[in-house]
Coordinates of C-alpha atoms in Angstrom, one line a residue:
H1 CA -85.3 -37.7 22.4
E2 CA -84.5 -41.4 22.8
D3 CA -83.1 -41.7 19.2
G4 CA -80.4 -39.0 20.0
L5 CA -82.0 -36.4 17.7
L6 CA -83.4 -33.1 18.8
R7 CA -87.1 -32.3 18.5
F8 CA -88.3 -28.7 18.3
A9 CA -91.4 -27.3 20.1
P10 CA -93.4 -24.2 19.3
W11 CA -93.2 -21.5 22.0
R12 CA -94.6 -18.0 22.5
S13 CA -93.6 -15.4 25.1
G14 CA -95.5 -16.2 28.4
A15 CA -96.1 -19.9 27.5
T16 CA -95.4 -22.4 30.2
L17 CA -91.9 -24.0 30.4
T18 CA -91.0 -27.2 32.4
S19 CA -87.6 -28.5 33.3
N20 CA -86.5 -31.6 31.4
K21 CA -84.4 -34.4 33.1
H22 CA -81.3 -32.2 32.6
G23 CA -82.9 -29.2 34.3
I24 CA -83.2 -27.3 31.0
P25 CA -86.5 -25.4 30.6
E26 CA -88.6 -26.6 27.6
P27 CA -92.0 -25.7 26.3
D28 CA -94.7 -27.7 27.9
V29 CA -96.3 -29.3 24.8
P30 CA -97.5 -32.7 23.9
A31 CA -95.1 -35.0 22.0
S32 CA -97.4 -34.7 18.9
A33 CA -96.5 -31.0 18.7
L34 CA -92.7 -31.6 18.5
L35 CA -91.1 -31.1 15.1
P36 CA -88.1 -33.0 13.7
A37 CA -85.0 -31.0 12.5
E38 CA -86.0 -31.6 8.8
A39 CA -89.2 -29.5 9.4
M40 CA -87.2 -26.4 10.5
A41 CA -86.3 -23.4 8.3
F42 CA -84.0 -21.6 10.7
V43 CA -82.2 -22.9 13.8
V44 CA -80.1 -21.0 16.3
A45 CA -77.3 -23.3 17.4
P46 CA -75.6 -22.8 20.8
L47 CA -71.8 -22.9 20.9
V48 CA -68.7 -22.6 23.0
A49 CA -66.5 -21.3 20.2
F50 CA -66.5 -20.6 16.5
D51 CA -63.9 -19.8 13.8
A52 CA -63.9 -17.6 10.6
R53 CA -64.8 -20.7 8.5
G54 CA -68.1 -21.4 10.3
H55 CA -66.9 -24.3 12.3
R56 CA -68.4 -24.4 15.8
L57 CA -67.4 -26.1 19.0
G58 CA -70.6 -27.2 20.7
M59 CA -71.3 -28.4 24.2
G60 CA -69.9 -31.9 23.6
G61 CA -73.0 -33.9 23.2
G62 CA -73.2 -34.0 19.4
W63 CA -77.0 -33.2 19.5
Y64 CA -76.9 -30.6 16.7
D65 CA -74.5 -32.5 14.5
R66 CA -76.6 -35.7 14.7
S67 CA -79.9 -33.9 14.3
F68 CA -78.8 -32.0 11.2
A69 CA -76.6 -34.7 9.6
F70 CA -79.3 -35.0 6.8
R71 CA -78.0 -31.6 5.6
R72 CA -74.6 -33.2 4.8
G73 CA -74.0 -32.7 1.1
R74 CA -76.8 -30.3 0.5
A75 CA -77.5 -26.7 1.2
A76 CA -80.0 -25.1 3.6
P77 CA -82.8 -25.1 4.7
P78 CA -82.7 -25.3 7.6
H79 CA -80.2 -22.4 8.0
L80 CA -77.9 -23.1 11.0
V81 CA -77.1 -19.9 12.7
G82 CA -74.8 -19.6 15.7
A83 CA -75.4 -17.1 18.5
A84 CA -72.2 -16.0 20.3
F85 CA -70.2 -13.2 21.8
A86 CA -67.4 -11.9 19.6
A87 CA -65.0 -13.0 22.4
Q88 CA -65.9 -16.6 21.6
Q89 CA -64.2 -16.5 18.2
V90 CA -61.0 -18.5 18.0
D91 CA -58.4 -18.9 15.3
T92 CA -59.3 -22.4 14.4
V93 CA -61.8 -25.0 15.4
S94 CA -60.6 -28.4 14.1
P95 CA -63.8 -30.1 12.9
E96 CA -64.4 -33.8 13.1
A97 CA -66.0 -35.6 10.1
W98 CA -69.5 -35.5 11.8
D99 CA -69.4 -31.8 12.7
M100 CA -72.0 -29.6 10.9
P101 CA -70.7 -26.1 9.9
L102 CA -72.8 -23.0 10.5
D103 CA -74.3 -21.0 7.7
A104 CA -74.1 -17.7 9.6
L105 CA -73.3 -16.4 13.1
C106 CA -74.5 -13.3 14.9
S107 CA -72.7 -11.6 17.8
E108 CA -73.0 -8.3 19.5
A109 CA -70.2 -7.0 17.2
D110 CA -70.9 -8.5 13.8
T111 CA -72.7 -10.9 11.5
H112 CA -70.7 -13.5 9.7
L113 CA -72.0 -15.3 6.6
F114 CA -70.0 -18.4 5.9
D115 CA -69.2 -20.2 2.6
P116 CA -72.4 -22.1 1.7
V117 CA -70.5 -25.3 0.6
P118 CA -72.3 -28.1 2.3
A119 CA -70.5 -30.5 4.6
K120 CA -69.6 -33.8 3.1

C-alpha cells in the first residue's frame, strides 16, 4: 500500500489470484475488502531466519515491522507466528529497535512459543 503498511485480503481455495507489481500473487478483491493489520487476529509472518528468543530476520523491506508497530508495548492480538524450516534457526538475530518479535513459530520439526513480553 502507498503508506508502507500491509493490507490483508480474504481468500478461499480456488479464488482468483492476480500478480501485483512485484509479481506476487494476491487475492483479486476490491480495495474496500482489504483489512488493516489492526483487524487481524492471527498473522503468519514470512522470514529468512529466526532465533530462540523469537526474533526474525525478514526479507529486508520492513513491511511486517511497520504494519504491526502498533503492537509495540502491548500483547497480542494479532498473534504474529513465523513459518519456517528448522534449518532456518540461527544462534542469534540481532534485532533493531523497530523489529517486531514473533509470538510463536511453527516448523516441520517443532513449535516454539516465545516470551510474551511486548516489544518496546
